[in-house]
Tab-separated table of C-alpha atoms in Angstrom:
chain	number	residue	atom	x	y	z
I	19	UNK	CA	30.928	-29.117	121.224
I	20	UNK	CA	32.714	-27.491	118.266
I	21	UNK	CA	32.092	-30.147	115.612
I	22	UNK	CA	34.489	-28.556	113.120
I	23	UNK	CA	37.371	-28.645	115.588
I	24	UNK	CA	36.567	-32.219	116.556
I	25	UNK	CA	36.471	-33.318	112.936
I	26	UNK	CA	39.746	-31.591	112.124
I	27	UNK	CA	41.621	-33.248	115.009
I	28	UNK	CA	40.158	-36.632	114.316
I	29	UNK	CA	41.206	-36.404	110.666
I	30	UNK	CA	44.703	-35.374	111.748
I	31	UNK	CA	44.845	-38.374	114.071
I	32	UNK	CA	43.664	-40.682	111.295
I	33	UNK	CA	46.216	-39.190	108.914
I	34	UNK	CA	48.966	-39.823	111.480
I	35	UNK	CA	47.767	-43.398	111.956
I	36	UNK	CA	47.630	-43.938	108.216
I	37	UNK	CA	51.191	-42.722	107.725
I	38	UNK	CA	52.385	-44.897	110.617
I	39	UNK	CA	50.660	-47.980	109.211
I	40	UNK	CA	52.071	-47.248	105.746
I	41	UNK	CA	55.551	-46.933	107.216
I	42	UNK	CA	54.959	-50.178	109.139
I	43	UNK	CA	54.104	-51.979	105.923
I	44	UNK	CA	57.375	-50.816	104.372
I	45	UNK	CA	59.347	-51.743	107.496
I	46	UNK	CA	57.712	-55.162	107.408
I	47	UNK	CA	58.707	-55.532	103.751
I	48	UNK	CA	62.313	-54.640	104.540
I	49	UNK	CA	62.277	-57.098	107.444
I	50	UNK	CA	61.172	-59.852	105.105
I	51	UNK	CA	63.559	-58.934	102.295
I	52	UNK	CA	66.515	-58.935	104.690
I	53	UNK	CA	65.470	-62.345	106.090
I	54	UNK	CA	65.172	-60.817	109.545
I	55	UNK	CA	61.709	-61.978	110.556
I	56	UNK	CA	62.764	-65.105	112.454
I	57	UNK	CA	65.594	-63.543	114.433
I	58	UNK	CA	63.463	-63.119	117.573
I	59	UNK	CA	62.125	-66.501	118.653
I	60	UNK	CA	59.833	-65.328	121.463
I	61	UNK	CA	56.863	-63.012	121.731
I	62	UNK	CA	56.840	-60.874	124.852
I	63	UNK	CA	54.616	-57.778	124.440
I	64	UNK	CA	55.972	-56.101	127.591
I	65	UNK	CA	59.610	-57.083	128.185
I	66	UNK	CA	60.160	-57.458	124.459
I	67	UNK	CA	59.866	-53.686	124.068
I	68	UNK	CA	63.294	-53.319	125.661
I	69	UNK	CA	66.424	-54.027	123.593
I	70	UNK	CA	69.053	-56.485	124.843
I	71	UNK	CA	71.628	-55.016	127.259
I	72	UNK	CA	75.052	-56.557	127.648
I	73	UNK	CA	76.955	-59.430	126.073
I	74	UNK	CA	75.080	-62.083	128.083
I	75	UNK	CA	71.712	-60.927	126.747
I	76	UNK	CA	72.975	-60.925	123.166
I	77	UNK	CA	74.488	-64.375	123.582
I	78	UNK	CA	71.219	-65.731	124.958
I	79	UNK	CA	69.204	-64.355	122.032
I	80	UNK	CA	71.737	-65.655	119.538
I	81	UNK	CA	71.656	-69.127	121.102
I	82	UNK	CA	67.875	-69.211	120.786
I	83	UNK	CA	68.124	-68.228	117.120
I	84	UNK	CA	70.609	-71.048	116.541
I	85	UNK	CA	67.868	-73.558	117.369
I	86	UNK	CA	65.816	-72.494	114.335
I	87	UNK	CA	65.852	-74.269	111.003
I	88	UNK	CA	66.704	-70.961	109.308
I	89	UNK	CA	70.004	-70.811	111.160
I	90	UNK	CA	70.890	-74.500	110.704
I	91	UNK	CA	69.925	-74.739	107.042
I	92	UNK	CA	70.621	-71.221	105.761
I	93	UNK	CA	72.726	-69.154	108.151
I	94	UNK	CA	75.035	-71.680	109.848
I	95	UNK	CA	78.249	-69.937	110.828
I	96	UNK	CA	76.613	-66.513	111.118
I	97	UNK	CA	78.570	-64.156	113.338
I	98	UNK	CA	77.083	-62.249	116.258
I	99	UNK	CA	77.456	-59.020	114.288
I	100	UNK	CA	75.445	-60.478	111.404
I	101	UNK	CA	72.803	-61.662	113.847
I	102	UNK	CA	72.525	-58.184	115.351
I	103	UNK	CA	71.787	-56.774	111.880
I	104	UNK	CA	68.743	-58.980	111.336
I	105	UNK	CA	67.718	-58.699	115.011
I	106	UNK	CA	67.441	-54.915	114.872
I	107	UNK	CA	65.180	-55.088	111.808
I	108	UNK	CA	62.742	-57.437	113.545
I	109	UNK	CA	62.954	-55.627	116.876
I	110	UNK	CA	62.339	-52.290	115.181
I	111	UNK	CA	59.374	-53.762	113.329
I	112	UNK	CA	57.792	-54.914	116.595
I	113	UNK	CA	58.605	-51.675	118.400
I	114	UNK	CA	56.990	-49.645	115.626
I	115	UNK	CA	53.844	-51.764	116.020
I	116	UNK	CA	53.748	-50.862	119.703
I	117	UNK	CA	54.109	-47.180	118.800
I	118	UNK	CA	51.117	-47.389	116.463
I	119	UNK	CA	49.117	-48.980	119.287
I	120	UNK	CA	50.007	-46.159	121.663
I	121	UNK	CA	49.010	-43.471	119.131
I	122	UNK	CA	45.746	-45.257	118.361
I	123	UNK	CA	44.709	-45.811	121.978
I	124	UNK	CA	45.987	-42.397	123.071
I	125	UNK	CA	43.930	-40.603	120.456
I	126	UNK	CA	40.830	-42.608	121.309
I	127	UNK	CA	41.149	-41.749	125.004
I	128	UNK	CA	41.783	-38.062	124.260
I	129	UNK	CA	38.680	-37.793	122.075
I	130	UNK	CA	36.602	-39.621	124.678
I	131	UNK	CA	37.746	-37.285	127.463
I	132	UNK	CA	36.858	-34.241	125.376
I	133	UNK	CA	33.389	-35.610	124.677
I	134	UNK	CA	33.930	-35.885	120.933
I	135	UNK	CA	33.119	-39.575	120.596
I	136	UNK	CA	29.571	-40.306	119.587
I	137	UNK	CA	28.538	-43.931	119.615
I	138	UNK	CA	29.086	-44.446	115.836
I	139	UNK	CA	32.549	-42.928	115.982
I	140	UNK	CA	33.492	-44.877	119.104
I	141	UNK	CA	32.504	-48.091	117.339
I	142	UNK	CA	34.493	-47.188	114.206
I	143	UNK	CA	37.605	-46.237	116.107
I	144	UNK	CA	37.231	-49.198	118.444
I	145	UNK	CA	37.132	-51.572	115.474
I	146	UNK	CA	40.331	-50.028	114.103
I	147	UNK	CA	42.091	-50.456	117.451
I	148	UNK	CA	40.842	-54.039	117.775
I	149	UNK	CA	42.129	-54.872	114.289
I	150	UNK	CA	45.491	-53.381	115.259
I	151	UNK	CA	45.645	-55.645	118.310
I	152	UNK	CA	44.653	-58.635	116.168
I	153	UNK	CA	47.471	-57.766	113.797
I	154	UNK	CA	49.960	-58.243	116.603
I	155	UNK	CA	48.638	-61.765	117.248
I	156	UNK	CA	48.617	-62.545	113.530
I	157	UNK	CA	52.215	-61.333	113.286
I	158	UNK	CA	53.359	-63.780	115.957
I	159	UNK	CA	51.236	-66.551	114.424
I	160	UNK	CA	53.102	-65.897	111.200
I	161	UNK	CA	56.546	-65.879	112.824
I	162	UNK	CA	55.768	-69.029	114.800
I	163	UNK	CA	55.289	-70.941	111.538
I	164	UNK	CA	58.970	-70.421	110.726
I	165	UNK	CA	60.248	-71.178	114.234
I	166	UNK	CA	58.320	-74.321	115.090
I	167	UNK	CA	59.121	-76.185	111.863
I	168	UNK	CA	62.218	-78.378	111.578
I	169	UNK	CA	62.780	-77.739	107.885
I	170	UNK	CA	61.187	-74.363	107.138
I	171	UNK	CA	63.548	-71.408	106.660
I	172	UNK	CA	60.778	-68.857	106.042
I	173	UNK	CA	57.346	-68.114	107.455
I	174	UNK	CA	54.350	-69.896	105.910
I	175	UNK	CA	53.240	-67.959	102.790
I	176	UNK	CA	49.544	-68.225	103.811
I	177	UNK	CA	50.281	-66.575	107.123
I	178	UNK	CA	52.385	-63.864	105.505
I	179	UNK	CA	49.500	-63.161	103.129
I	180	UNK	CA	47.060	-62.976	106.063
I	181	UNK	CA	49.367	-60.592	107.945
I	182	UNK	CA	49.835	-58.354	104.908
I	183	UNK	CA	46.156	-58.355	103.923
I	184	UNK	CA	45.081	-57.399	107.451
I	185	UNK	CA	47.500	-54.443	107.321
I	186	UNK	CA	45.911	-53.430	104.012
I	187	UNK	CA	42.431	-53.700	105.497
I	188	UNK	CA	43.439	-51.467	108.411
I	189	UNK	CA	44.928	-48.734	106.232
I	190	UNK	CA	41.952	-48.943	103.865
I	191	UNK	CA	39.493	-48.472	106.743
I	192	UNK	CA	41.579	-45.556	108.048
I	193	UNK	CA	41.434	-43.926	104.636
I	194	UNK	CA	37.687	-44.481	104.264
I	195	UNK	CA	37.010	-43.007	107.710
I	196	UNK	CA	39.297	-40.047	107.006
I	197	UNK	CA	37.442	-39.344	103.760
I	198	UNK	CA	34.082	-39.723	105.483
I	199	UNK	CA	35.048	-37.150	108.137
I	200	UNK	CA	35.817	-34.631	105.411
I	201	UNK	CA	34.567	-31.088	105.708
I	202	UNK	CA	31.107	-30.011	104.646
I	203	UNK	CA	32.068	-28.744	101.195
I	204	UNK	CA	32.381	-32.378	100.052
I	205	UNK	CA	28.613	-32.635	99.871
I	206	UNK	CA	28.416	-29.508	97.692
I	207	UNK	CA	31.082	-30.861	95.352
I	208	UNK	CA	29.226	-34.151	94.948
I	209	UNK	CA	25.951	-32.349	94.219
I	210	UNK	CA	27.660	-30.144	91.628
I	211	UNK	CA	29.435	-33.007	89.841
I	212	UNK	CA	27.500	-36.246	90.440
I	213	UNK	CA	29.294	-39.448	89.484
I	214	UNK	CA	27.901	-41.429	86.524
I	215	UNK	CA	25.943	-44.592	87.309
I	216	UNK	CA	28.766	-46.783	86.001
I	217	UNK	CA	31.381	-45.302	88.347
I	218	UNK	CA	30.388	-47.257	91.446
I	219	UNK	CA	30.394	-50.834	90.059
I	220	UNK	CA	33.525	-50.132	88.028
I	221	UNK	CA	35.324	-48.685	91.047
I	222	UNK	CA	34.297	-51.640	93.224
I	223	UNK	CA	35.520	-54.033	90.526
I	224	UNK	CA	38.891	-52.278	90.394
I	225	UNK	CA	39.180	-52.397	94.176
I	226	UNK	CA	38.521	-56.148	94.145
I	227	UNK	CA	41.165	-56.668	91.462
I	228	UNK	CA	43.701	-54.601	93.436
I	229	UNK	CA	43.007	-56.640	96.571
I	230	UNK	CA	43.449	-59.924	94.690
I	231	UNK	CA	46.658	-58.686	93.076
I	232	UNK	CA	48.145	-57.576	96.390
I	233	UNK	CA	47.214	-60.871	98.042
I	234	UNK	CA	48.821	-62.803	95.185
I	235	UNK	CA	51.925	-60.631	95.572
I	236	UNK	CA	52.124	-61.612	99.234
I	237	UNK	CA	52.227	-65.270	98.227
I	238	UNK	CA	55.000	-64.522	95.748
I	239	UNK	CA	56.914	-62.706	98.484
I	240	UNK	CA	56.394	-65.497	101.001
I	241	UNK	CA	57.843	-68.038	98.564
I	242	UNK	CA	60.599	-65.775	97.207
I	243	UNK	CA	59.045	-66.605	93.853
I	244	UNK	CA	59.897	-63.178	92.486
I	245	UNK	CA	63.531	-64.241	92.308
I	246	UNK	CA	62.841	-67.617	90.732
I	247	UNK	CA	61.916	-66.465	87.217
I	248	UNK	CA	63.486	-63.184	86.207
I	249	UNK	CA	62.875	-63.091	82.462
I	250	UNK	CA	59.970	-61.176	80.920
I	251	UNK	CA	57.542	-61.388	79.156
I	252	UNK	CA	58.280	-65.139	79.171
I	253	UNK	CA	58.937	-67.314	82.218
I	254	UNK	CA	62.053	-69.457	81.805
I	255	UNK	CA	61.537	-69.037	78.062
I	256	UNK	CA	57.930	-70.244	78.169
I	257	UNK	CA	54.636	-68.446	77.673
I	258	UNK	CA	52.997	-70.743	80.238
I	259	UNK	CA	55.341	-72.410	82.729
I	260	UNK	CA	55.482	-76.171	82.190
I	261	UNK	CA	55.876	-76.725	85.923
I	262	UNK	CA	52.825	-74.630	86.836
I	263	UNK	CA	51.525	-77.640	88.730
I	264	UNK	CA	54.450	-78.958	90.742
I	265	UNK	CA	54.846	-82.605	91.626
I	266	UNK	CA	53.771	-83.353	95.168
I	267	UNK	CA	51.779	-80.123	95.458
I	268	UNK	CA	48.922	-80.666	93.029
I	269	UNK	CA	46.168	-78.099	93.622
I	270	UNK	CA	48.292	-76.485	96.331
I	271	UNK	CA	50.615	-75.246	93.576
I	272	UNK	CA	48.229	-72.287	93.220
I	273	UNK	CA	49.322	-71.139	96.675
I	274	UNK	CA	52.628	-72.891	97.335
I	275	UNK	CA	54.233	-73.287	93.898
I	276	UNK	CA	56.781	-70.712	92.828
I	277	UNK	CA	55.916	-70.971	89.140
I	278	UNK	CA	52.154	-70.836	89.686
I	279	UNK	CA	52.161	-67.955	92.140
I	280	UNK	CA	54.434	-65.808	89.998
I	281	UNK	CA	52.486	-66.589	86.805
I	282	UNK	CA	49.208	-65.756	88.575
I	283	UNK	CA	50.681	-62.498	89.889
I	284	UNK	CA	51.690	-61.551	86.353
I	285	UNK	CA	48.282	-62.513	84.989
I	286	UNK	CA	46.377	-60.487	87.582
I	287	UNK	CA	48.699	-57.551	86.870
I	288	UNK	CA	47.829	-57.623	83.160
I	289	UNK	CA	44.114	-57.878	84.017
I	290	UNK	CA	44.279	-54.972	86.431
I	291	UNK	CA	46.350	-52.844	84.055
I	292	UNK	CA	43.921	-53.394	81.165
I	293	UNK	CA	40.872	-52.840	83.387
I	294	UNK	CA	42.261	-49.564	84.758
I	295	UNK	CA	42.886	-48.184	81.266
I	296	UNK	CA	39.485	-49.377	80.074
I	297	UNK	CA	37.777	-47.719	83.068
I	298	UNK	CA	39.476	-44.449	82.236
I	299	UNK	CA	38.431	-44.692	78.571
I	300	UNK	CA	34.813	-45.406	79.568
I	301	UNK	CA	34.667	-42.285	81.713
I	302	UNK	CA	36.481	-39.849	79.453
I	303	UNK	CA	34.706	-36.534	79.082
I	304	UNK	CA	32.763	-36.964	82.344
I	305	UNK	CA	33.212	-35.824	85.933
I	306	UNK	CA	34.944	-39.089	86.857
I	307	UNK	CA	37.563	-38.888	84.078
I	308	UNK	CA	40.279	-37.390	86.230
I	309	UNK	CA	39.855	-39.875	89.077
I	310	UNK	CA	39.985	-42.897	86.800
I	311	UNK	CA	42.815	-41.312	84.801
I	312	UNK	CA	44.994	-40.888	87.891
I	313	UNK	CA	44.246	-44.463	88.906
I	314	UNK	CA	45.174	-45.786	85.445
I	315	UNK	CA	48.402	-43.779	85.572
I	316	UNK	CA	49.330	-45.234	88.964
I	317	UNK	CA	48.627	-48.798	87.810
I	318	UNK	CA	50.665	-48.244	84.638
I	319	UNK	CA	53.602	-46.998	86.672
I	320	UNK	CA	53.316	-49.949	89.021
I	321	UNK	CA	53.227	-52.413	86.123
I	322	UNK	CA	56.400	-50.944	84.612
I	323	UNK	CA	58.101	-50.841	88.036
I	324	UNK	CA	57.064	-54.433	88.659
I	325	UNK	CA	58.743	-55.574	85.467
I	326	UNK	CA	61.877	-53.632	86.385
I	327	UNK	CA	61.877	-55.201	89.834
I	328	UNK	CA	61.428	-58.683	88.359
I	329	UNK	CA	64.213	-58.548	85.774
I	330	UNK	CA	66.599	-57.289	88.469
I	331	UNK	CA	65.713	-60.221	90.784
I	332	UNK	CA	63.827	-58.036	93.297
I	333	UNK	CA	66.607	-56.136	95.108
I	334	UNK	CA	65.643	-54.461	98.386
I	335	UNK	CA	65.201	-50.914	97.057
I	336	UNK	CA	63.164	-51.833	93.978
I	337	UNK	CA	61.018	-54.365	95.826
I	338	UNK	CA	60.171	-51.933	98.629
I	339	UNK	CA	59.107	-49.252	96.154
I	340	UNK	CA	57.011	-51.828	94.348
I	341	UNK	CA	55.283	-52.750	97.589
I	342	UNK	CA	54.836	-49.135	98.625
I	343	UNK	CA	53.273	-48.143	95.312
I	344	UNK	CA	50.962	-51.151	95.577
I	345	UNK	CA	49.568	-49.770	98.824
I	346	UNK	CA	49.121	-46.333	97.217
I	347	UNK	CA	47.111	-47.959	94.411
I	348	UNK	CA	44.925	-49.715	96.982
I	349	UNK	CA	44.186	-46.380	98.648
I	350	UNK	CA	43.477	-44.814	95.256
I	351	UNK	CA	40.966	-47.613	94.583
I	352	UNK	CA	39.360	-47.040	98.007
I	353	UNK	CA	39.087	-43.347	97.162
I	354	UNK	CA	37.467	-44.180	93.803
I	355	UNK	CA	34.799	-46.257	95.531
I	356	UNK	CA	34.247	-43.583	98.171
I	357	UNK	CA	33.821	-40.845	95.587
I	358	UNK	CA	31.437	-42.986	93.553
I	359	UNK	CA	29.479	-43.658	96.744
I	360	UNK	CA	29.838	-40.144	98.157
I	361	UNK	CA	26.139	-39.335	98.296
I	362	UNK	CA	25.636	-42.139	100.809
I	363	UNK	CA	29.034	-42.168	102.491
I	364	UNK	CA	29.063	-38.455	103.143
I	365	UNK	CA	25.800	-38.276	105.090
I	366	UNK	CA	26.467	-40.261	108.255
I	367	UNK	CA	29.927	-38.914	109.076
I	368	UNK	CA	28.780	-35.312	108.715
I	369	UNK	CA	25.919	-35.884	111.145
I	370	UNK	CA	27.586	-38.045	113.799
I	371	UNK	CA	29.277	-34.970	115.200
I	372	UNK	CA	26.376	-32.570	114.729
């Protein structure tokens, strides 16, 4: 078996999957921002792949949507044309998920038939495919929270956060595996420029902060909290929002309160921003300076873009770019950890194909 050829094609497949998952995250963001996620009230993995044909099919789908609280409380009087707009966003989102599944399973089968899959690689790729399948179930679990309720016009923020975080885990694992299947010169580069001892714990700390920040952002998105307070650096003219703990919510304000979730998202952003700059300063003059410098630059750009998105009440274009850059920062943090851990991470992948 030509291990170099096998590695190259597997990395290409992983790159393709990564780009598809990244696109899926953006499509999902657009589906949420256009309030399209509850337009399809049923989950049918097979027949649901086909679009509606004919007026009768459209009328049936529209009638089912009219039974939801979102229609009754928010979109009453919506025309069929307006319904079609939100339907196509949600249908496209689901269809794209099916496409990712086909690419993932198709690649796995192709590598297996060519004899390229060792046991470690088969397990790694199998886990990725299983997580992709789980994501489909989580997606419906999320949508069901907005269909089954009599007064909810959006999906449950906890479930949106779970759906988003699982997508982030999948793309992070794809990136890690792609890096680990890198060509042999990676080992020589690591030996020539070893990372300082501080790089690994600092990189792991930054990755944890990025994960927390992205999860908190999902709660903000699920509650539309980003459009509730649009002044900065204050919130409704206050340094600390007086309604941080909302009546009737108590402790749950941390996860269900608009003021608390947005304030926490801002606070984590400041913490991540400061930590990224400090990490770069700590590693100036060493082999890790460039990596931490690029990361600090990305976080700084995201912070500025986040403020711009906030003060403009999170329009579709700005909000999508904010989300997309957040995912890029996550992958940059994953890469930081991988580089800091390269001596260990590089060994197994280079031998599983040997």
